[in-house]
XYZ file of C-alpha atoms in Angstrom:
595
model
C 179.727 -95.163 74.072
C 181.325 -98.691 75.057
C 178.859 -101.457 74.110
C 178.217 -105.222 75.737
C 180.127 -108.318 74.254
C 176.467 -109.941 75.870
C 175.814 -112.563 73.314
C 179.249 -112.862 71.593
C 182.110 -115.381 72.318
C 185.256 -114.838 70.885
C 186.391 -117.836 68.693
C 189.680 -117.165 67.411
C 192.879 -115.187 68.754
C 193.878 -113.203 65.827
C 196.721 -115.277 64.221
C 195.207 -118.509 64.905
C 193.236 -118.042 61.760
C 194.946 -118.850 58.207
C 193.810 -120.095 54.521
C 192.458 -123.285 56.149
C 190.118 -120.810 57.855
C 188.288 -119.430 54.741
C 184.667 -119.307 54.411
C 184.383 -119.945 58.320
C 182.078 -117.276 60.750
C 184.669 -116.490 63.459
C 184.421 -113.594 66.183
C 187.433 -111.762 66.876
C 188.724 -109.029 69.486
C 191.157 -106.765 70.486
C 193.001 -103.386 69.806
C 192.506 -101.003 66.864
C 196.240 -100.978 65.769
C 195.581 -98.884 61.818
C 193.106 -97.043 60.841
C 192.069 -96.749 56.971
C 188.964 -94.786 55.664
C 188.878 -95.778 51.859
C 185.621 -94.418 50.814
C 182.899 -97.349 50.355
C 185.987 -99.683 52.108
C 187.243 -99.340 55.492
C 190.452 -101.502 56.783
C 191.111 -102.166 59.780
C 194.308 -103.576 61.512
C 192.999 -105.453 64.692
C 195.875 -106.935 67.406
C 195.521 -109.332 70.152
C 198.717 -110.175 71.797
C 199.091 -112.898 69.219
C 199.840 -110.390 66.503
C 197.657 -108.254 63.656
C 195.008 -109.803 61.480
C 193.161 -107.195 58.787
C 189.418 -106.481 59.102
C 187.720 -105.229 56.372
C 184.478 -103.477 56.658
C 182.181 -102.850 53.015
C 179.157 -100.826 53.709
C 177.371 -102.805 50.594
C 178.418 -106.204 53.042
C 177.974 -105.462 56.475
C 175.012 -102.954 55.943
C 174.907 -98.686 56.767
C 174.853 -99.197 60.836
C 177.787 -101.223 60.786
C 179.957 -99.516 58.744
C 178.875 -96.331 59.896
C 179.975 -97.711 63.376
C 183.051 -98.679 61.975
C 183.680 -94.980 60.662
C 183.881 -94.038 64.244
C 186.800 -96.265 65.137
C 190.347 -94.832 65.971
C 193.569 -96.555 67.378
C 193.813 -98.596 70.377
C 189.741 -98.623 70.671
C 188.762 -102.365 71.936
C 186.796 -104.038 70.017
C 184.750 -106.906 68.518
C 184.239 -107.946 64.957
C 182.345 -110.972 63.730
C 182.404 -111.933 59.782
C 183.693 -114.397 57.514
C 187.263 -115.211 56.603
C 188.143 -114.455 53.103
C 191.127 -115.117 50.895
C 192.906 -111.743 51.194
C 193.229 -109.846 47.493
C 196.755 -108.073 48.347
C 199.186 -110.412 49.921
C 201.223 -109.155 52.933
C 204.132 -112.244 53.661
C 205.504 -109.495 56.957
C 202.681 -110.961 58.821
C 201.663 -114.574 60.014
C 197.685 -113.690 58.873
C 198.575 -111.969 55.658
C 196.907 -114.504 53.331
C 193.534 -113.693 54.955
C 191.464 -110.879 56.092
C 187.481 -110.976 57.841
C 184.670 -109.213 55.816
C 182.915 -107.744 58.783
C 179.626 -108.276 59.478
C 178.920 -106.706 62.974
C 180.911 -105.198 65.027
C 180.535 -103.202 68.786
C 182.874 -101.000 70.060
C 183.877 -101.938 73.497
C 185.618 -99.272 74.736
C 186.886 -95.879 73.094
C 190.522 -94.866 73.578
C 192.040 -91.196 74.116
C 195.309 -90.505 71.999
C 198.060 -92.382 73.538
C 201.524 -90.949 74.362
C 203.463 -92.529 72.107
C 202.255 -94.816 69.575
C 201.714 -98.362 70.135
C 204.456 -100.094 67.456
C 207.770 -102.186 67.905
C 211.162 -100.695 68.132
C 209.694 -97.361 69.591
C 212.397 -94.670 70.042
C 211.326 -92.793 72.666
C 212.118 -91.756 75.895
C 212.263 -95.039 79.041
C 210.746 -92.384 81.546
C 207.443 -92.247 79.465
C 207.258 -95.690 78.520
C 207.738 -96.933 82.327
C 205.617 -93.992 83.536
C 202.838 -95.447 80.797
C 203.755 -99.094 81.355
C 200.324 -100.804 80.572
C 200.350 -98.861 77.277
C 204.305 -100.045 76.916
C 202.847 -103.277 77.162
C 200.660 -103.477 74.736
C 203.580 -103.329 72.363
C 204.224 -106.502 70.003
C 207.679 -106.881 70.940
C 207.312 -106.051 74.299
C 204.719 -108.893 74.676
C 206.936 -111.040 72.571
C 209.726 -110.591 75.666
C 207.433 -110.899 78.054
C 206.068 -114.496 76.771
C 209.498 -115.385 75.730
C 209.871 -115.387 80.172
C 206.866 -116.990 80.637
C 207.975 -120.195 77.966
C 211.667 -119.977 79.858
C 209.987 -120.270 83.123
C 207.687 -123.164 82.051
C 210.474 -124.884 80.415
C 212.519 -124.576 83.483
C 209.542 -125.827 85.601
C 208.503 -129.027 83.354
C 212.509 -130.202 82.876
C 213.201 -129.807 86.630
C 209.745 -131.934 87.465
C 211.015 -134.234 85.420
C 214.565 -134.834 86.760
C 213.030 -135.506 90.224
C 212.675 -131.999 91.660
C 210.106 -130.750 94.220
C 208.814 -127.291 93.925
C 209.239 -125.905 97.814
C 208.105 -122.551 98.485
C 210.210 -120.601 100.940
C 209.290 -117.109 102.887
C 209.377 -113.491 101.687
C 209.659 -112.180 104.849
C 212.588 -113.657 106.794
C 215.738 -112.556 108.481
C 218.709 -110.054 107.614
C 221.900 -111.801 106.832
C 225.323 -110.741 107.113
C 227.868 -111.552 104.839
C 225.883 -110.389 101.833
C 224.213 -107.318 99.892
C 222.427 -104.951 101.645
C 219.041 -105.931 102.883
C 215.444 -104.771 102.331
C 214.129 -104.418 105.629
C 210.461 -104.724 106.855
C 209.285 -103.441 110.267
C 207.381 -105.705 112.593
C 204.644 -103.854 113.833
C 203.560 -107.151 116.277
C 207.332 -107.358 117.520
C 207.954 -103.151 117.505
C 212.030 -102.520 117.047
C 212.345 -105.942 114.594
C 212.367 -106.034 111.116
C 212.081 -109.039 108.431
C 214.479 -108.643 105.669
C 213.307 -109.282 102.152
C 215.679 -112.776 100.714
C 218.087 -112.027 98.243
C 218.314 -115.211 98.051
C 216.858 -118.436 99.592
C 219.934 -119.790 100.742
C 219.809 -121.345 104.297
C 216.695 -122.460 103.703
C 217.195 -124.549 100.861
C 220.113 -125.944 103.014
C 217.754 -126.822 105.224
C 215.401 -128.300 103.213
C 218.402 -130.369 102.031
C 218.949 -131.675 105.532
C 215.369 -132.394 105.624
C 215.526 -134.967 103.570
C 213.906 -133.843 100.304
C 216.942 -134.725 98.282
C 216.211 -131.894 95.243
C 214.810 -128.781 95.748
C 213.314 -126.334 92.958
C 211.763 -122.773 93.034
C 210.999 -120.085 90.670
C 211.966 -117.619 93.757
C 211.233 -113.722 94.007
C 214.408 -112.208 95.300
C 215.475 -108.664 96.487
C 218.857 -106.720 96.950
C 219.582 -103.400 98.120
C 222.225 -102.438 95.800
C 222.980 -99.505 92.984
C 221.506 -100.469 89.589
C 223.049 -100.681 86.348
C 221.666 -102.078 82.791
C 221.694 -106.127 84.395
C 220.195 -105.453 87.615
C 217.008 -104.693 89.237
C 215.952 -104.185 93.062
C 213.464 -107.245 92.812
C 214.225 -109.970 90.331
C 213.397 -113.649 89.694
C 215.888 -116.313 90.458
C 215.456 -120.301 89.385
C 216.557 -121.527 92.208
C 218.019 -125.522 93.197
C 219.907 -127.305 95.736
C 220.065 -130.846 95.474
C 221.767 -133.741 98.360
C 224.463 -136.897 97.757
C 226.446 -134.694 94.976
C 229.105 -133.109 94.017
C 230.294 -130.014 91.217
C 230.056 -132.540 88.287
C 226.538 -133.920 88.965
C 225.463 -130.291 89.363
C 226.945 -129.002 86.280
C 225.927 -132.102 83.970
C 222.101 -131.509 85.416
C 222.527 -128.181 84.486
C 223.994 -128.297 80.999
C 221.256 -130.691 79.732
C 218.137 -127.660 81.249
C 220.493 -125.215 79.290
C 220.575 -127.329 76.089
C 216.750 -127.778 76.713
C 216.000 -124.750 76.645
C 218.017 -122.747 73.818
C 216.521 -125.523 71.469
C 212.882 -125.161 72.535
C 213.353 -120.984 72.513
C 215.715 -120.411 69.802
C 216.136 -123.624 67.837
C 220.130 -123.614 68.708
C 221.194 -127.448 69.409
C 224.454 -126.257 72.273
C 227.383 -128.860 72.417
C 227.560 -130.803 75.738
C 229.666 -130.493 77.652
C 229.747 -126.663 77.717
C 233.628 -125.732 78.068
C 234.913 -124.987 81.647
C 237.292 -122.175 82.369
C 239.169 -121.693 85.904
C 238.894 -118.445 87.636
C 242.253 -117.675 87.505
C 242.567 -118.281 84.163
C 239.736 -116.040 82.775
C 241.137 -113.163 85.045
C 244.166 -113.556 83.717
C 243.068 -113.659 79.813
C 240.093 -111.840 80.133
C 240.339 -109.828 83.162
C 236.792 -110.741 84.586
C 235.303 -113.382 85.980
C 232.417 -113.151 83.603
C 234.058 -113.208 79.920
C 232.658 -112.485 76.528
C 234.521 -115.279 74.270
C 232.649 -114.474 71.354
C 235.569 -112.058 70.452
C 239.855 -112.401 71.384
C 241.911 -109.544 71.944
C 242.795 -111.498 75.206
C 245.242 -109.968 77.969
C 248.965 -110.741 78.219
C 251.317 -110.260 80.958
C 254.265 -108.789 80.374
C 255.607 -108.098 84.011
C 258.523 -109.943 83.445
C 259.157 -108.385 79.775
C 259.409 -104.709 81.588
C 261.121 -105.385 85.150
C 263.997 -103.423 85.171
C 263.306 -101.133 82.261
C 263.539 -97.112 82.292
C 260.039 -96.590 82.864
C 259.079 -95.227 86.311
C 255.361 -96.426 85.679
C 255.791 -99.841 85.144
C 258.501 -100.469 87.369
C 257.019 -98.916 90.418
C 253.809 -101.259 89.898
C 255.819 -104.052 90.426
C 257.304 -103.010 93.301
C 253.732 -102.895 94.666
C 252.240 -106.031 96.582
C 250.450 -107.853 93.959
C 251.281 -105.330 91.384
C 252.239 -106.336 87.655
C 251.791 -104.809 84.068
C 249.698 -106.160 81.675
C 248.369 -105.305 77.817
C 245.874 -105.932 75.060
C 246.428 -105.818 71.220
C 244.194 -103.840 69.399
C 244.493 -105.701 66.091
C 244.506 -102.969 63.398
C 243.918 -100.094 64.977
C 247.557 -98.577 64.988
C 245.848 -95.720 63.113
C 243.550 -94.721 66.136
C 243.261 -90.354 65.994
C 245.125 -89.486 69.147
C 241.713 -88.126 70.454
C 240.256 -91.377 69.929
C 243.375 -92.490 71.993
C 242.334 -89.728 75.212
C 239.582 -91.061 75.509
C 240.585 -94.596 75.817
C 242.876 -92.862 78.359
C 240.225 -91.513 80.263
C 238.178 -94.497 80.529
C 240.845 -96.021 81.553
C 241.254 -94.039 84.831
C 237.230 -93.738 84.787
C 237.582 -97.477 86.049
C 240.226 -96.515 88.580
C 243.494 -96.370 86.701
C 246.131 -93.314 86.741
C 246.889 -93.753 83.421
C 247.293 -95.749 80.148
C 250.120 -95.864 78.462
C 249.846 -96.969 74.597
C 252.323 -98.350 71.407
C 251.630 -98.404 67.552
C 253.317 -100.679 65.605
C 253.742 -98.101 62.065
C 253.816 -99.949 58.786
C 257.231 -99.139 58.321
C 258.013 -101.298 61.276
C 258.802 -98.400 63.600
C 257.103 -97.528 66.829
C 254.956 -94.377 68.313
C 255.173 -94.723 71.990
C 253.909 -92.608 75.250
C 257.101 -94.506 77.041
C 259.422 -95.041 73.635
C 261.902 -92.899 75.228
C 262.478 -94.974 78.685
C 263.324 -97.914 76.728
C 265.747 -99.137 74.869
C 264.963 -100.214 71.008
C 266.054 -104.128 72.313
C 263.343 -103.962 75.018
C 260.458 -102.436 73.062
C 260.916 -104.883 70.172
C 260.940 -107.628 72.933
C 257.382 -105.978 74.164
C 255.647 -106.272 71.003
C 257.166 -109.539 70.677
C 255.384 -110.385 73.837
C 252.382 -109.079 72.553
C 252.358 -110.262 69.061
C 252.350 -107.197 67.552
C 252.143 -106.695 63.955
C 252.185 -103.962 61.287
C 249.145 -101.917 61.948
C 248.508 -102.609 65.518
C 247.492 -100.678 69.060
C 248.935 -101.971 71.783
C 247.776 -100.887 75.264
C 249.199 -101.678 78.959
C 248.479 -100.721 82.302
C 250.286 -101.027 85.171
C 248.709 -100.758 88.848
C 247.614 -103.308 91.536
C 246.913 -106.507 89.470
C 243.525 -106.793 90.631
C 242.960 -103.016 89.298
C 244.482 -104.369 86.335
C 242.492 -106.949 84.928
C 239.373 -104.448 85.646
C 241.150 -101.698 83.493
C 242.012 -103.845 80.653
C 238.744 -105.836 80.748
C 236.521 -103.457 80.788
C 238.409 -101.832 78.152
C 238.973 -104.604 76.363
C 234.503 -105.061 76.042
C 234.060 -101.408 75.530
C 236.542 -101.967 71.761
C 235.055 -105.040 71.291
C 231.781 -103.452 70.832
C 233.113 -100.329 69.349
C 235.173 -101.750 66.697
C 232.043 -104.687 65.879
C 234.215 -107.833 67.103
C 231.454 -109.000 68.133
C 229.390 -111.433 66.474
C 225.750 -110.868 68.159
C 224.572 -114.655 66.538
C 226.577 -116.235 69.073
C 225.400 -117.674 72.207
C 228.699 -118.577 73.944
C 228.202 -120.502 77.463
C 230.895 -121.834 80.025
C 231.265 -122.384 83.550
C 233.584 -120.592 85.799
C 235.279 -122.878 88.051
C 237.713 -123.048 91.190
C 236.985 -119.588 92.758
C 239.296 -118.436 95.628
C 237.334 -119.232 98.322
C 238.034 -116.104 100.421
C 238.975 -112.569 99.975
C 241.045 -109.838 101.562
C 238.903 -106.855 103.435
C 241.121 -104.131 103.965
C 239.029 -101.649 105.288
C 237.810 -104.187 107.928
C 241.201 -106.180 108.374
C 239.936 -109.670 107.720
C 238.780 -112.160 105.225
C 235.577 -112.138 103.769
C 233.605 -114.663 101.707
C 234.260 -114.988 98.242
C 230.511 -116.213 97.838
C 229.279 -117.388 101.216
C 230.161 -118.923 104.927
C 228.744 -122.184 103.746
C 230.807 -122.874 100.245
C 233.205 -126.077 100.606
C 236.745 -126.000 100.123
C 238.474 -127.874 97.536
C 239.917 -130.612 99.599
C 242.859 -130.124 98.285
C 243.770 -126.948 99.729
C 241.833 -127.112 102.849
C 245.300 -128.237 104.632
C 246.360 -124.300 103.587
C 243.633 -123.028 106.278
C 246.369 -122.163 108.339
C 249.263 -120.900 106.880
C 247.937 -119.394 103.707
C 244.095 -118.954 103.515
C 244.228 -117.106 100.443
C 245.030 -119.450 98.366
C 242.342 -122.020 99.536
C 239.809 -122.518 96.228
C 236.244 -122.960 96.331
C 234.222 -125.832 95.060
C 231.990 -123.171 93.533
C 231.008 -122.366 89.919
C 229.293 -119.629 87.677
C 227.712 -120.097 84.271
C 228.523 -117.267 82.125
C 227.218 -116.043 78.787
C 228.138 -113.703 76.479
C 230.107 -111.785 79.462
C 227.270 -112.145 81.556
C 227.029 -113.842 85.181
C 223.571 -116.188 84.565
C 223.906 -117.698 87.681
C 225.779 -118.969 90.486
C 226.498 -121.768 92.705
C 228.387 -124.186 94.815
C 228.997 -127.405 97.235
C 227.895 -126.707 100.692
C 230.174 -127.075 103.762
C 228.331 -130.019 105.663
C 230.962 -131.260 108.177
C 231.109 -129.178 111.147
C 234.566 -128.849 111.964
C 234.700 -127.617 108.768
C 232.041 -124.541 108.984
C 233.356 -123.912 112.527
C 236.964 -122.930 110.680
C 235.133 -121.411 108.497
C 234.002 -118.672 110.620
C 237.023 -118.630 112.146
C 238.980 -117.026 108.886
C 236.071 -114.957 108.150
C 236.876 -113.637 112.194
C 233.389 -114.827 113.854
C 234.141 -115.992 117.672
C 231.915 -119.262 118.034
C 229.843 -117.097 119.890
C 229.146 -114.243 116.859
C 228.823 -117.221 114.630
C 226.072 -118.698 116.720
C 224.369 -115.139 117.230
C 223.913 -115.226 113.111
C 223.555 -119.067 112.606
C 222.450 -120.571 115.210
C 219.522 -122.173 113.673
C 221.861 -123.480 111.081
C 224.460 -124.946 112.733
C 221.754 -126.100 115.546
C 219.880 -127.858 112.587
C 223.615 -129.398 111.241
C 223.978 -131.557 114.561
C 221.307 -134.007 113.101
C 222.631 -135.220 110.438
C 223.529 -133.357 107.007
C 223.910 -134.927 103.538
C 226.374 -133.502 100.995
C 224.636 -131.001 98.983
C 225.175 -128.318 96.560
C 223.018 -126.130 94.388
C 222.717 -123.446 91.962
C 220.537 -120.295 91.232
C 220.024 -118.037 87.695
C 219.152 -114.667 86.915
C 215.953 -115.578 85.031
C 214.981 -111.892 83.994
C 218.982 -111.583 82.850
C 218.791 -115.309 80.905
C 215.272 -114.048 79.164
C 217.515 -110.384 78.151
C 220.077 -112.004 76.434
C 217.752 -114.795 74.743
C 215.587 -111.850 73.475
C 218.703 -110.104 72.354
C 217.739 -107.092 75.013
C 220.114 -104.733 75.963
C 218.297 -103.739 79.368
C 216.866 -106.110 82.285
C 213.588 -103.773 82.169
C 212.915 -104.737 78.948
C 212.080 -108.257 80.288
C 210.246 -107.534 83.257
C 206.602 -106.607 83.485
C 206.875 -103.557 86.105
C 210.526 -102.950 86.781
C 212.149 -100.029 88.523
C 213.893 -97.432 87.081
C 217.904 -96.463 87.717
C 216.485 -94.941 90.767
C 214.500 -97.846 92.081
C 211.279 -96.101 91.404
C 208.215 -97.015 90.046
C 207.572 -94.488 87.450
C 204.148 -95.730 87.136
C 202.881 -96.546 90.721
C 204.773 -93.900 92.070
C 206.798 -96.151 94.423
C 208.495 -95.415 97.033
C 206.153 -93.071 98.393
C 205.573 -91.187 102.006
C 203.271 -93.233 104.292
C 200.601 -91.932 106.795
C 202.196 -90.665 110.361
C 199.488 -93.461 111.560
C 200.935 -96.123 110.264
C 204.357 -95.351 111.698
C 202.816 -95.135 114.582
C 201.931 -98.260 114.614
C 205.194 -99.416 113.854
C 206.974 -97.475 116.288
C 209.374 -95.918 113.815
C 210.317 -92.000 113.432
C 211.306 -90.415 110.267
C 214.708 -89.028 111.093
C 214.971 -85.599 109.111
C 218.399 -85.751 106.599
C 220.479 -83.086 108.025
């Protein structure tokens, strides 16, 4: 029967006690984490979400009703003990607390506990389903809490550095409107304003634009954002984005502002003093050597283009890629691995057109100097030696090429070229490699709808430099926009706004709005624009992605309190769930059967 804390105050978290501590009366409380009946000695190991301190209960000491009571206890019952600390007889250094222990002198149960479905411990191996289905139990786990307050010290960090730098906190709407141009939407129904819907922000975009143009010079929020999209290990349907935009700047101010919150914070989380200024990398080049836009650098094995090397050689599959538009062949050299099985090999192969390819084709460099070759016998001995050339081949090595539209390409050999990283243990998990991406292309080629398409958004500037190509070559027009990357993942995004009109009206030109479409889906923007606009630019992370990689968590739900599953349910709440014909009602909406 769960007893009243009436009349006791707790006085001590669990690990805030040590040696300094003995022969003090302290009260502590929490979760039954071990049990230990030792005859005339019971131990108990109490945790708070400050970690595990031992309570010892002697029925000689605390008296027959207490220890009797304490006979009764089992895991995860709440409790509360008071008795005095004591300089602990068997040392335990795994634990902050294991210099000490409490001799118990009372104690009251506070609430019982029925047998949990998986045990309450660090490093559980269990299945995700019943830990997010249990989540509050999940919880409870040390180093789930340790993630989870790892956020919260990010978050303050974040908050306190951008205070000081001159920032004002702005809160902007959850419910607002559905824009184009972007991921799909979350929509809510208005039940006021039947047939309208809000859409849920995936980002706060326009409106810190505005708030820009009205005057507030630097804007901060820790911002709640939401996207429609399929999941994957980085990703979540609701997520938390640190969010700026700042006026009179350009991409260095915004980068150097940057750099120093990013150096702030791996010291004050991880102890890691980062070299300013972080190394910048230009898109082209990191598709090129890396074949995404987001690389890992902590390893090489980089990509090398050997178009030129193979035009006019025997090989059908390499030739006919570069007759294709944009088409070109391209390797990696798997240093060492020349004595990859041939299943091993297959399944490379299949990967390979997993991610869209029709094939792989492959070369071993033998230690004898000689070659083993899916295409040896299309080329002459003069152009294969050339190849490896190319590709620095040595004794020993696997080299690998594909050969396909070069945007398909770099996604083959870069995904490809992560998955061996990882497999072969290039690499080195210490390392907390950060650089910005830089000089986007500031539009892209639809060709299911015919047209151009943002790169990132209507309102990213142009370089100026290649503004004069709006014209006669608008692919080749770079954006003043920039990513910071870590360890191959995108931590956040930005860029410099378009703030001259003339400018934003081209925009939407090459993007293939008429003035009047544009207007339709901007209006209040471009309304707002004719009184006066300062320069601005601004930036946004993935906070729940940063917090994964600083906690060395291979899973964005491992960072988040209540996340949603690969589904985009809520194993717990049961969300999404079937609402009352009433309410529809009273939004005017109809359930349209799935045929």
């Amino acid at each position: 029967m769960a007893e009243s804390m009436k009349g006791m105050h707790r006085t001590h978290r669990c690990t805030e006690l040590n040696k300094e501590d003995i022969g003090k009366t302290v009260t502590v409380m929490g979760w039954v984490a071990k049990y230990r009946n030792k005859g005339g000695l019971i131990f108990i190991d109490l945790r708070d979400r400050s970690g595990i301190l031992q309570l010892v209960y002697e029925e000689q000491d605390c008296g027959s009703e207490v220890f009797e009571k304490a006979a009764k206890l089992r895991n995860e019952y709440v409790i509360a003990a008071t008795g005095v600390v004591t300089e602990r007889a068997a040392i335990n250094e795994n634990i902050p607390t294991g210099h000490i222990e409490i001799r118990v002198k009372e104690t009251r149960i506070l609430s019982e506990a029925e047998t949990t479905p998986f045990e309450i411990v660090s490093d559980l191996k269990t299945k995700e389903e019943l830990r997010l289905k249990y989540r509050y139990l999940d919880l409870r786990r040390p180093d789930m809490q340790e993630k989870l307050m790892l956020k919260s010290k990010v978050l303050r960090l974040m908050r306190d550095f951008m205070a000081d730098e001159g920032f004002v906190e702005v809160e902007t709407p959850i419910m607002c409107n559905s824009t184009p141009e972007g991921a799909r939407d979350y929509l809510v129904p208005s039940r006021v304003n039947q047939g309208c819907f809000y859409a849920l922000p995936q980002s706060p975009q326009v409106l810190k634009q505005l708030l820009m143009l009205s005057g507030f010079d630097r804007y901060f929020q820790i911002a709640r954002c939401f996207r429609d999209e399929d999941l994957r290990a980085d990703r979540q349907p609701e997520f938390t984005q640190a969010d700026m935009e700042l006026s009179f700047v350009d991409v260095d101010d915004v980068l150097e502002v940057n750099e120093r919150l990013i150096k702030h914070i791996m010291k004050e989380t991880k102890g890691i003093d980062i070299e300013l200024p972080l190394p910048r990398m230009k898109w082209q080049d990191a598709m090129n050597d890396y074949g995404s836009d987001k690389p890992d650098t902590r390893f090489e094995m980089k990509l090398v283009d050997v178009s030129e090397v193979v035009k006019g050689c025997g090989f059908g599959v390499f030739t006919s890629a570069l007759e294709m538009k944009n088409g070109s062949v391209r390797g990696i050299n798997v240093k060492g691995q020349a004595g990859m099985p041939r299943k091993k090999i297959d399944a490379l192969v299949d990967k390979a057109k997993g991610f869209g390819a029709k094939g792989l084709a492959y070369l071993t460099v033998n230690e004898d100097g000689t070659y083993k070759s899916s295409f040896s016998k299309f080329m002459t001995e003069e152009e294969l030696d050339k190849l490896v050339q190319t590709m620095k081949g040595e004794k020993g090595d696997l080299l690998l090429f594909a050969a396909d539209k070069t945007s398909l390409v770099w996604n083959v050999l870069g995904a490809l070229r992560l998955d061996l990283g990882e497999e072969l243990g290039l690499i080195d998990k210490s390392k907390f490699n950060f650089l910005w991406i830089v000089e986007f292309p500031l539009l892209g080629w639809n060709e299911d709808e015919n047209r151009f398409q943002a790169e990132h958004h209507p309102f990213t500037a142009p370089m100026e430099e290649d503004w004069e190509n709006a014209d006669k070559d608008p692919g080749s027009i770079r954006a003043k926009a920039y990513d910071i990357v870590l360890n191959g993942y995108e931590l956040g995004g930005g860029s410099v706004r378009i703030y001259q009109n003339d400018v934003q009206e081209k925009m939407f030109e090459l993007l293939g709005f008429t003035k009047e479409e544009a207007h339709n889906k901007f209006g209040f923007l471009l309304d707002a624009f004719k009184y006066g606009v300062p320069p601005h630019a601004g930036l946004a992370y993935g906070v729940d992605r940063f917090v994964m990689l600083l906690a060395g968590a291979e899973n964005i739900r491992e960072v988040i309190a209540f996340p949603k599953n690969k589904d985009a349910m809520d194993l717990m709440l049961g969300s999404p769930n079937a609402v009352d014909t009433k309410q529809l009602d009273e939004l005017g909406i109809m359930i349209k059967k799935a045929e």
